Short mmCIF file of C-alpha atoms in Angstrom, two decimals:
data_model
loop_
_atom_site.label_atom_id
_atom_site.label_comp_id
_atom_site.label_asym_id
_atom_site.label_seq_id
_atom_site.Cartn_x
_atom_site.Cartn_y
_atom_site.Cartn_z
CA MET A 1 57.39 -21.79 42.80
CA HIS A 2 56.75 -25.65 42.86
CA ILE A 3 54.03 -26.41 45.45
CA ALA A 4 53.18 -30.01 46.48
CA SER A 5 49.70 -31.35 46.51
CA LYS A 6 48.06 -31.44 50.09
CA PRO A 7 44.99 -31.29 51.79
CA LEU A 8 43.76 -28.06 53.31
CA PHE A 9 40.73 -27.64 55.85
CA ALA A 10 38.44 -25.06 54.82
CA VAL A 11 38.77 -25.74 51.45
CA ILE A 12 36.45 -23.34 48.86
CA SER A 13 38.01 -24.21 45.72
CA LEU A 14 40.62 -26.09 43.64
CA SER A 15 42.93 -23.62 41.71
CA ILE A 16 45.95 -24.50 39.10
CA ILE A 17 48.87 -22.52 39.26
CA LEU A 18 51.43 -22.50 35.98
CA LEU A 19 55.03 -22.80 37.06
CA HIS A 20 57.00 -21.14 34.35
CA GLY A 21 59.91 -22.49 36.10
CA GLN A 22 59.58 -25.86 35.64
CA GLY A 23 56.68 -25.69 32.84
CA SER A 24 54.31 -27.81 35.08
CA LEU A 25 50.80 -27.56 36.25
CA THR A 26 50.72 -28.05 39.75
CA ALA A 27 47.25 -28.18 41.89
CA PHE A 28 46.62 -27.19 45.15
CA GLN A 29 43.34 -26.52 47.45
CA THR A 30 42.86 -23.03 48.78
CA GLN A 31 41.51 -21.82 52.10
CA SER A 32 39.22 -18.85 52.49
CA ALA A 33 41.41 -17.28 55.17
CA CYS A 34 45.22 -16.62 55.06
CA ARG A 35 46.47 -18.96 57.95
CA LEU A 36 50.09 -18.29 57.06
CA PRO A 37 51.41 -15.06 59.12
CA ALA A 38 52.65 -12.25 57.23
CA ARG A 39 56.30 -11.61 57.51
CA LEU A 40 56.71 -8.47 54.97
CA THR A 41 56.08 -4.86 55.63
CA LEU A 42 55.42 -2.00 53.83
CA ASN A 43 58.67 -0.01 52.34
CA MET A 44 60.92 -2.70 53.57
CA PRO A 45 63.53 -4.78 51.55
CA GLY A 46 62.19 -8.67 50.42
CA GLN A 47 63.73 -11.22 48.46
CA VAL A 48 62.51 -14.89 46.58
CA ARG A 49 63.58 -17.65 48.93
CA ALA A 50 65.84 -20.35 47.47
CA ILE A 51 63.85 -23.47 48.08
CA SER A 52 63.43 -24.64 44.85
CA THR A 53 64.79 -24.64 41.30
CA ALA A 54 61.50 -22.60 40.34
CA GLY A 55 60.67 -19.03 40.97
CA ASN A 56 57.47 -16.90 41.96
CA ASN A 57 55.04 -15.91 39.37
CA LEU A 58 54.64 -12.24 39.60
CA ARG A 59 51.03 -11.14 38.38
CA VAL A 60 48.79 -7.71 37.32
CA SER A 61 47.01 -8.13 40.53
CA ALA A 62 46.44 -9.94 43.65
CA GLY A 63 44.92 -13.61 42.82
CA LEU A 64 45.63 -16.50 41.31
CA SER A 65 43.42 -15.48 38.48
CA ALA A 66 45.33 -12.55 37.76
CA GLU A 67 47.37 -12.77 34.41
CA ILE A 68 50.80 -13.99 35.22
CA THR A 69 53.41 -10.99 33.76
CA ALA A 70 56.57 -12.67 34.68
CA GLU A 71 58.63 -14.98 37.10
CA LEU A 72 61.04 -13.88 39.77
CA ALA A 73 63.91 -16.07 40.32
CA ASN A 74 65.00 -17.24 43.32
CA GLU A 75 67.19 -14.72 45.42
CA THR A 76 65.53 -11.72 43.80
CA GLU A 77 65.23 -8.59 45.94
CA PHE A 78 62.61 -6.12 45.92
CA ILE A 79 60.83 -3.45 47.73
CA VAL A 80 57.25 -4.25 49.37
CA GLN A 81 55.06 -1.61 47.95
CA SER A 82 51.95 -2.92 50.15
CA ALA A 83 50.54 -4.23 52.92
CA PRO A 84 49.52 -8.07 52.80
CA THR A 85 46.30 -8.49 50.64
CA CYS A 86 44.63 -11.89 51.41
CA VAL A 87 43.23 -13.25 48.24
CA ASP A 88 42.38 -16.78 47.18
CA GLY A 89 43.77 -18.01 51.12
CA LEU A 90 47.24 -16.23 50.01
CA ASN A 91 48.71 -13.16 51.17
CA TRP A 92 49.81 -11.24 48.39
CA TYR A 93 51.85 -8.02 48.45
CA GLU A 94 52.63 -5.58 45.32
CA ILE A 95 56.68 -5.25 44.97
CA GLU A 96 58.96 -3.61 43.39
CA THR A 97 62.49 -5.59 42.15
CA MET A 98 66.06 -3.89 41.87
CA ASP A 99 65.33 -3.73 37.99
CA GLY A 100 62.50 -1.76 38.48
CA VAL A 101 59.67 -4.50 37.59
CA SER A 102 56.81 -4.19 39.29
CA GLY A 103 53.33 -6.55 39.88
CA TRP A 104 51.80 -8.40 42.92
CA THR A 105 53.22 -11.99 44.14
CA ALA A 106 52.02 -14.67 46.50
CA GLU A 107 54.19 -14.99 50.25
CA GLY A 108 53.51 -18.73 50.71
CA VAL A 109 50.77 -21.12 51.57
CA ASP A 110 50.32 -23.54 54.51
CA ASP A 111 53.37 -23.52 56.52
CA THR A 112 56.13 -22.83 53.58
CA TYR A 113 57.44 -19.08 52.91
CA TRP A 114 58.09 -18.02 49.26
CA LEU A 115 59.17 -14.85 50.47
CA ALA A 116 61.26 -13.86 53.36
CA PRO A 117 62.10 -10.18 54.93
CA SER A 118 65.90 -9.35 53.46
CA ALA A 119 68.65 -7.43 55.29
CA PHE A 120 68.49 -3.48 54.41
CA CYS A 121 71.18 -2.00 51.87
CA THR A 122 72.69 -5.47 50.28
CA ASP A 123 74.95 -5.10 47.24
CA LYS A 124 72.32 -5.23 44.73
CA GLN A 125 69.84 -2.75 46.64
CA ARG A 126 73.18 -0.27 46.63
CA GLU A 127 73.67 -0.66 43.20
CA ALA A 128 69.95 0.53 42.79
CA ASN A 129 70.18 3.60 44.97
CA THR A 130 67.58 2.25 46.98
CA HIS A 131 66.32 4.13 50.13
CA TYR A 132 63.46 3.04 52.64
CA SER A 133 60.68 5.47 54.08
CA LEU A 134 59.44 3.77 57.20
CA ASP A 135 56.45 5.70 58.78
CA ALA A 136 53.25 4.67 60.53
CA ALA A 137 52.11 2.31 57.76
CA SER A 138 55.43 0.13 58.56
CA GLY A 139 54.41 -0.15 62.35
CA THR A 140 53.64 2.22 64.96
CA VAL A 141 57.13 2.25 66.42
CA PHE A 142 58.09 4.51 62.86
CA GLY A 143 55.35 6.57 63.04
CA GLY A 144 55.53 7.82 66.53
CA LEU A 145 59.22 7.95 66.20
CA VAL A 146 61.26 10.30 68.30
CA ASP A 147 64.49 9.18 68.30
CA MET A 148 67.08 6.53 67.25
CA HIS A 149 70.46 5.59 68.02
CA TYR A 150 72.48 2.92 66.15
CA VAL A 151 74.17 0.30 68.23
CA SER A 152 76.98 -1.64 66.16
CA SER A 153 76.80 -4.65 68.64
CA ARG A 154 73.49 -5.63 67.85
CA LYS A 155 73.61 -4.16 64.18
CA SER A 156 70.26 -2.52 65.71
CA LEU A 157 68.75 0.53 66.08
CA LEU A 158 67.39 1.81 69.15
CA ILE A 159 63.97 3.36 68.59
CA SER A 160 62.26 5.40 70.96
CA SER A 161 58.26 6.44 70.13
CA LEU A 162 55.53 7.86 71.46
CA PRO A 163 52.87 5.33 72.63
CA PRO A 164 50.26 3.90 70.32
CA SER A 165 47.47 5.91 71.57
CA HIS A 166 48.98 8.93 72.11
CA ASP A 167 48.60 12.30 70.50
CA LYS A 168 51.38 13.06 68.29
CA GLY A 169 51.07 16.62 68.66
CA VAL A 170 52.61 16.30 72.01
CA THR A 171 56.05 18.32 71.31
CA ASN A 172 57.97 16.79 74.83
CA MET A 173 57.52 13.31 76.81
CA HIS A 174 59.15 12.05 80.04
CA PRO A 175 61.18 9.64 78.16
CA ALA A 176 60.63 7.03 80.57
CA ARG A 177 56.69 7.06 79.25
CA LEU A 178 58.02 6.30 75.69
CA VAL A 179 58.05 3.16 73.90
CA TYR A 180 61.38 1.49 73.40
CA HIS A 181 62.31 -0.69 70.64
CA TRP A 182 65.07 -2.55 69.15
CA PHE A 183 65.11 -2.90 65.42
CA ASN A 184 67.22 -5.23 63.75
CA LEU A 185 68.78 -4.14 60.22
CA ASP A 186 69.58 -7.91 59.30
CA THR A 187 66.29 -9.71 60.18
CA GLN A 188 63.48 -6.60 60.21
CA SER A 189 62.79 -7.81 63.64
CA VAL A 190 61.76 -5.52 66.13
CA THR A 191 61.32 -6.61 69.66
CA SER A 192 60.64 -4.41 73.27
CA ALA A 193 63.36 -2.68 74.85
CA GLY A 194 63.44 -0.65 78.13
CA TYR A 195 64.06 2.60 78.62
CA PRO A 196 67.87 2.97 78.94
CA TYR A 197 68.33 5.10 82.27
CA ALA A 198 65.45 3.42 84.16
CA ASP A 199 67.61 2.71 86.89
CA ILE A 200 69.31 6.31 87.32
CA VAL A 201 66.14 8.70 86.33
CA THR A 202 63.94 7.08 89.27
CA PRO A 203 61.00 9.08 90.51
CA ALA A 204 62.95 9.00 93.78
CA LEU A 205 65.81 11.05 92.26
CA THR A 206 63.52 13.37 90.28
CA ASP A 207 61.68 14.19 93.53
CA GLN A 208 64.75 14.52 95.61
CA LEU A 209 66.15 17.01 92.78
CA GLY A 210 63.21 18.94 92.43
CA ILE A 211 63.13 17.72 88.63
CA THR A 212 59.44 17.88 87.06
CA ASP A 213 60.18 18.56 83.83
CA TYR A 214 61.45 16.13 80.82
CA VAL A 215 64.62 13.75 81.70
CA PHE A 216 66.83 12.24 78.72
CA GLY A 217 69.80 10.60 78.55
CA ASP A 218 73.55 11.27 77.53
CA LYS A 219 72.57 13.04 74.39
CA SER A 220 69.46 15.50 74.36
CA SER A 221 67.88 18.34 73.01
CA ALA A 222 65.18 18.89 75.76
CA PHE A 223 65.29 22.06 77.55
CA TYR A 224 65.60 22.20 81.53
CA SER A 225 65.98 18.50 81.65
CA LEU A 226 68.45 15.82 83.80
CA HIS A 227 71.32 14.08 81.52
CA VAL A 228 73.35 11.04 82.24
CA SER A 229 76.87 10.60 81.70
CA PRO A 230 77.87 8.29 79.14
CA GLN A 231 79.58 6.55 81.83
CA ARG A 232 76.68 6.39 83.95
CA ASP A 233 78.40 7.52 86.77
CA ARG A 234 77.16 11.61 87.00
CA ILE A 235 74.18 13.56 85.76
CA LEU A 236 73.87 16.87 84.80
CA TYR A 237 70.80 19.00 85.57
CA PHE A 238 68.98 22.35 85.77
CA MET A 239 66.58 24.22 87.84
CA HIS A 240 64.77 27.44 86.69
CA ASN A 241 66.11 30.63 88.40
CA PRO A 242 63.75 32.17 89.63
CA PRO A 243 61.15 29.25 90.05
CA ILE A 244 59.03 28.53 87.12
CA GLN A 245 55.87 29.43 89.45
CA ASP A 246 57.76 33.26 89.71
CA CYS A 247 57.76 33.62 86.01
CA ALA A 248 54.72 35.64 84.42
CA HIS A 249 55.63 35.23 81.37
CA GLY A 250 58.31 32.53 81.03
CA CYS A 251 61.68 31.94 82.79
CA TYR A 252 64.70 32.80 80.54
CA THR A 253 67.51 31.77 83.23
CA ALA A 254 68.52 28.68 84.55
CA ARG A 255 71.26 27.08 87.42
CA ALA A 256 73.32 24.12 85.84
CA TRP A 257 74.21 21.63 88.33
CA VAL A 258 76.00 18.21 88.26
CA ALA A 259 75.79 15.23 91.10
CA ASN A 260 76.66 11.74 91.44
CA THR A 261 73.51 9.34 89.85
CA ASP A 262 71.89 9.02 93.35
CA GLY A 263 72.02 12.75 93.56
CA SER A 264 74.59 13.03 96.30
CA ASP A 265 77.60 15.74 96.05
CA ALA A 266 75.44 18.03 93.97
CA THR A 267 77.30 21.11 93.11
CA GLN A 268 76.00 24.29 91.08
CA VAL A 269 78.26 25.05 88.32
CA GLY A 270 77.07 27.98 86.91
CA ASP A 271 74.08 30.01 85.76
CA LEU A 272 72.86 29.96 82.34
CA ILE A 273 71.71 33.65 81.08
CA LEU A 274 68.70 34.79 78.90
CA GLY A 275 68.42 30.97 77.10
CA ASP A 276 67.79 27.23 77.29
CA ALA A 277 70.07 24.42 77.08
CA GLY A 278 70.33 21.73 74.90
CA TYR A 279 71.99 19.30 72.63
CA VAL A 280 74.23 18.29 75.47
CA ASP A 281 77.74 15.98 74.49
CA TRP A 282 80.19 14.67 77.35
CA ASP A 283 83.88 14.30 77.33
CA TRP A 284 83.87 12.82 81.06
CA GLY A 285 86.34 10.58 80.69
CA SER A 286 89.58 12.69 80.56
CA ASN A 287 88.65 15.91 80.93
CA GLY A 288 85.64 16.24 83.10
CA ARG A 289 83.75 18.53 80.81
CA ILE A 290 80.31 18.97 79.39
CA TYR A 291 79.78 21.06 76.28
CA LEU A 292 76.07 21.94 75.59
CA THR A 293 73.94 24.69 73.46
CA MET A 294 72.63 28.02 74.72
CA ILE A 295 69.63 29.60 72.73
CA TYR A 296 69.32 32.94 73.65
CA SER A 297 66.37 35.06 73.64
CA ASP A 298 67.10 36.42 70.35
CA SER A 299 67.14 32.97 68.63
CA SER A 300 70.89 32.80 68.57
CA TYR A 301 72.99 30.17 69.68
CA GLY A 302 76.08 29.69 71.76
CA VAL A 303 78.17 26.95 73.17
CA VAL A 304 78.75 26.59 76.32
CA GLU A 305 81.84 24.23 78.52
CA ILE A 306 81.34 23.15 81.95
CA CYS A 307 83.38 21.73 84.22
CA ASP A 308 82.55 18.33 86.72
CA ASP A 309 84.09 20.24 89.58
CA GLY A 310 82.96 23.34 89.09
CA ASN A 311 86.12 25.16 88.30
CA CYS A 312 84.85 26.27 84.86
CA PHE A 313 81.54 27.74 83.30
CA ASN A 314 82.55 29.34 80.24
CA LEU A 315 79.49 31.15 78.25
CA SER A 316 79.85 31.27 74.64
CA GLN A 317 81.42 34.99 74.56
CA GLU A 318 83.78 33.70 77.01
CA THR A 319 85.03 30.43 75.23
CA PHE A 320 83.39 30.23 72.02
CA PRO A 321 81.95 32.98 69.19
CA PHE A 322 78.12 33.47 69.34
CA GLN A 323 76.06 30.99 66.68
CA TYR A 324 77.89 27.90 67.18
CA ALA A 325 75.77 24.69 67.86
CA TYR A 326 75.49 21.10 68.07
CA PRO A 327 78.58 20.25 70.08
CA ARG A 328 80.02 16.63 69.25
CA VAL A 329 83.09 15.17 71.40
CA SER A 330 85.54 12.91 69.75
CA PRO A 331 85.80 9.57 71.85
CA ASN A 332 88.98 10.34 73.27
CA GLY A 333 87.97 14.18 74.36
CA GLN A 334 90.43 15.36 72.21
CA TYR A 335 88.33 17.24 69.71
CA LEU A 336 84.91 19.03 69.69
CA THR A 337 82.86 19.70 66.39
CA VAL A 338 80.37 22.60 66.12
CA VAL A 339 78.30 24.04 63.69
CA ASP A 340 78.94 27.87 62.89
CA GLN A 341 75.86 28.61 61.69
CA GLY A 342 76.35 32.54 61.04
CA ASN A 343 74.03 34.84 61.05
CA ASP A 344 70.88 32.49 60.34
CA ILE A 345 70.43 29.52 62.18
CA PHE A 346 68.18 28.18 59.60
CA LEU A 347 70.98 27.88 57.13
CA SER A 348 73.81 25.82 56.43
CA GLY A 349 77.16 26.76 58.15
CA LYS A 350 80.37 25.39 58.76
CA GLN A 351 81.46 22.09 60.50
CA ARG A 352 84.64 23.40 62.57
CA LEU A 353 86.98 21.24 64.59
CA TYR A 354 88.32 22.58 68.04
CA GLN A 355 90.78 21.17 69.99
CA PRO A 356 90.23 22.24 74.04
CA ASP A 357 93.96 21.81 75.08
CA THR A 358 95.60 24.03 72.61
CA ARG A 359 92.49 26.10 71.96
CA SER A 360 92.73 26.01 68.17
CA TRP A 361 90.05 25.91 65.34
CA PHE A 362 90.00 24.07 62.17
CA ASP A 363 87.30 24.40 59.13
CA LEU A 364 86.04 20.88 57.80
CA PRO A 365 85.95 21.45 53.84
CA LEU A 366 82.31 21.48 53.26
CA ASP A 367 79.44 23.78 54.34
CA ALA A 368 77.63 22.01 57.05
CA TRP A 369 73.97 21.12 57.59
CA ILE A 370 71.90 22.31 61.01
CA ALA A 371 73.04 18.71 62.65
CA PRO A 372 75.91 17.32 64.70
CA ALA A 373 78.45 15.57 63.53
CA VAL A 374 78.91 11.56 64.39
CA TRP A 375 82.72 10.38 65.36
CA ALA A 376 83.89 6.79 64.15
CA ASP A 377 84.44 4.68 67.41
CA ASP A 378 88.16 5.31 66.80
CA GLY A 379 87.86 8.81 66.78
CA GLN A 380 90.10 9.19 63.48
CA THR A 381 86.87 10.20 61.17
CA ILE A 382 84.16 12.35 61.28
CA TYR A 383 80.89 11.97 59.72
CA TYR A 384 78.64 14.88 58.85
CA LEU A 385 75.70 16.09 56.89
CA ALA A 386 77.09 18.91 54.29
CA PHE A 387 74.93 21.23 51.98
CA VAL A 388 76.14 20.71 48.21
CA ASP A 389 74.54 21.87 45.26
CA ASP A 390 71.65 22.46 47.14
CA GLU A 391 71.30 19.03 48.17
CA ILE A 392 72.02 17.47 51.82
CA VAL A 393 74.61 14.97 51.62
CA LEU A 394 76.92 12.61 53.96
CA ALA A 395 80.04 13.60 54.00
CA THR A 396 83.36 12.24 55.85
CA THR A 397 86.67 13.93 56.71
CA ALA A 398 89.40 12.10 58.17
CA LEU A 399 91.54 13.53 61.06
CA ALA A 400 94.64 12.85 59.20
CA ASP A 401 93.81 15.45 56.25
CA LEU A 402 91.23 17.65 57.24
CA SER A 403 91.47 19.58 54.16
CA HIS A 404 89.50 16.71 52.18
CA ALA A 405 86.22 15.15 52.02
CA ASP A 406 84.35 12.42 50.76
CA ILE A 407 80.55 12.50 49.89
CA LEU A 408 79.02 8.98 51.00
CA THR A 409 75.36 9.65 49.56
CA ASN A 410 73.66 12.37 48.02
CA ASP A 411 70.23 13.72 48.34
CA LEU A 412 69.12 12.87 52.00
CA GLY A 413 66.23 14.92 52.38
CA THR A 414 66.57 15.67 55.75
CA SER A 415 64.53 18.78 57.20
CA PHE A 416 65.28 21.07 60.15
CA GLY A 417 65.28 19.27 63.55
CA ALA A 418 65.79 16.24 62.24
CA ASN A 419 67.95 13.63 64.00
CA TRP A 420 70.42 11.30 62.64
CA ASP A 421 72.97 8.07 63.14
CA ILE A 422 75.46 6.35 60.83
CA ALA A 423 76.11 2.50 60.64
CA PRO A 424 79.65 2.63 58.94
CA ASP A 425 80.03 -1.15 59.59
CA LEU A 426 76.74 -1.57 57.29
CA GLY A 427 77.14 1.44 55.13
CA MET A 428 73.72 2.70 56.15
CA VAL A 429 72.68 6.41 57.22
CA PHE A 430 69.68 7.18 59.44
CA ILE A 431 67.39 10.06 59.45
CA GLY A 432 64.76 10.15 61.96
CA LEU A 433 62.07 12.69 61.68
CA PRO A 434 60.14 13.19 64.92
CA TYR A 435 56.70 12.10 65.02
CA TYR A 436 56.70 11.43 61.29
CA GLY A 437 59.31 8.42 60.57
CA LEU A 438 62.91 6.75 60.00
CA ASN A 439 64.54 7.21 56.39
CA ILE A 440 67.43 4.60 56.02
CA ARG A 441 69.80 5.31 53.03
CA CYS A 442 72.89 3.40 51.65
CA ALA A 443 75.71 4.91 51.30
CA GLN A 444 79.07 4.09 50.29
CA THR A 445 81.37 1.85 52.02
#
């Protein structure tokens, strides 16, 4: 990387760098501290910036005296393997290129960067079957991860995390107390965001409803909680029955209510028996139905159907077979996917497609992992986690051919309780492991 000679403040030494790309010697003065802010992050992609005809030297260790082993050509892509280390007035990183070449290289000097963050899952990264494991070492937003959701209009993930000082052993927290960030997948920038339902889920509303437990948004796995419809016009919430203070050994029943977002027009729509309610999804626009998973006292699962007007409250023994979980409604409300978990809720089951209007059932081709499906925006394609040859894979099936599935990526390595999402437009899969981190995998497009 060519560096023009210029004096710097706090000069302590004069070093010589041999530039293989131009075959010349260039001298510059180094400083005792690294004043150029580091921009690269552990476990994320980067690239050599195309600012000259020369490349960037790769060394066996950090520092100008370390042996040079190779030169990184401009536009070389790599994955960062270490936090920045300040040596000889420069920030150094251990990196590994897409070709598997490893070493240390410097980030830049003065006001000039030689390295830059890269977008995730470029063609070269995809060809190298690259994946990324972001945890606390990559930033507190990942180390305290609670949930994430891809927003295509921003090419970003909306990430919710525990506050940095909070105990990671806590299993539930009111989401208004969580920390929200936008994580841009092109630039790697992390910017602050607010709780999406702060204007709805106010202390006045929760006090009015008598809700004292944890409050979530339109999709949630929190038990006895409040949920906001995707159109942000209605809420679903649960009340302990009997009141929690009357339960010596815990409550196993609850009453379900729906209301306007200001708490008005509240209607009790049914009772949940011997279980908790979670994994909610909505079909509010066309049919006014809500689907949620019941977890019964024997740890079995079942899907419950609720109607906005209170005219239906169908327990799983009335509408759906037991052992169904993870409902996900198609964008047009015409279909519902659920996971049939059989007799063991910790093993893979069958992803099934349900058509409410005709009460028809269809099996998708592959065994499903224990997680909800994701629908494409146009409602014509179903993405789901499947279990194939002892690996968890990302599969996709089109409504036009329910007998066929394509596998988009192998060996996702997810676990029970993980949440996930997909960016079909970017060819990326996100696996969120609560309180541990975020895995990003490159999928076929």
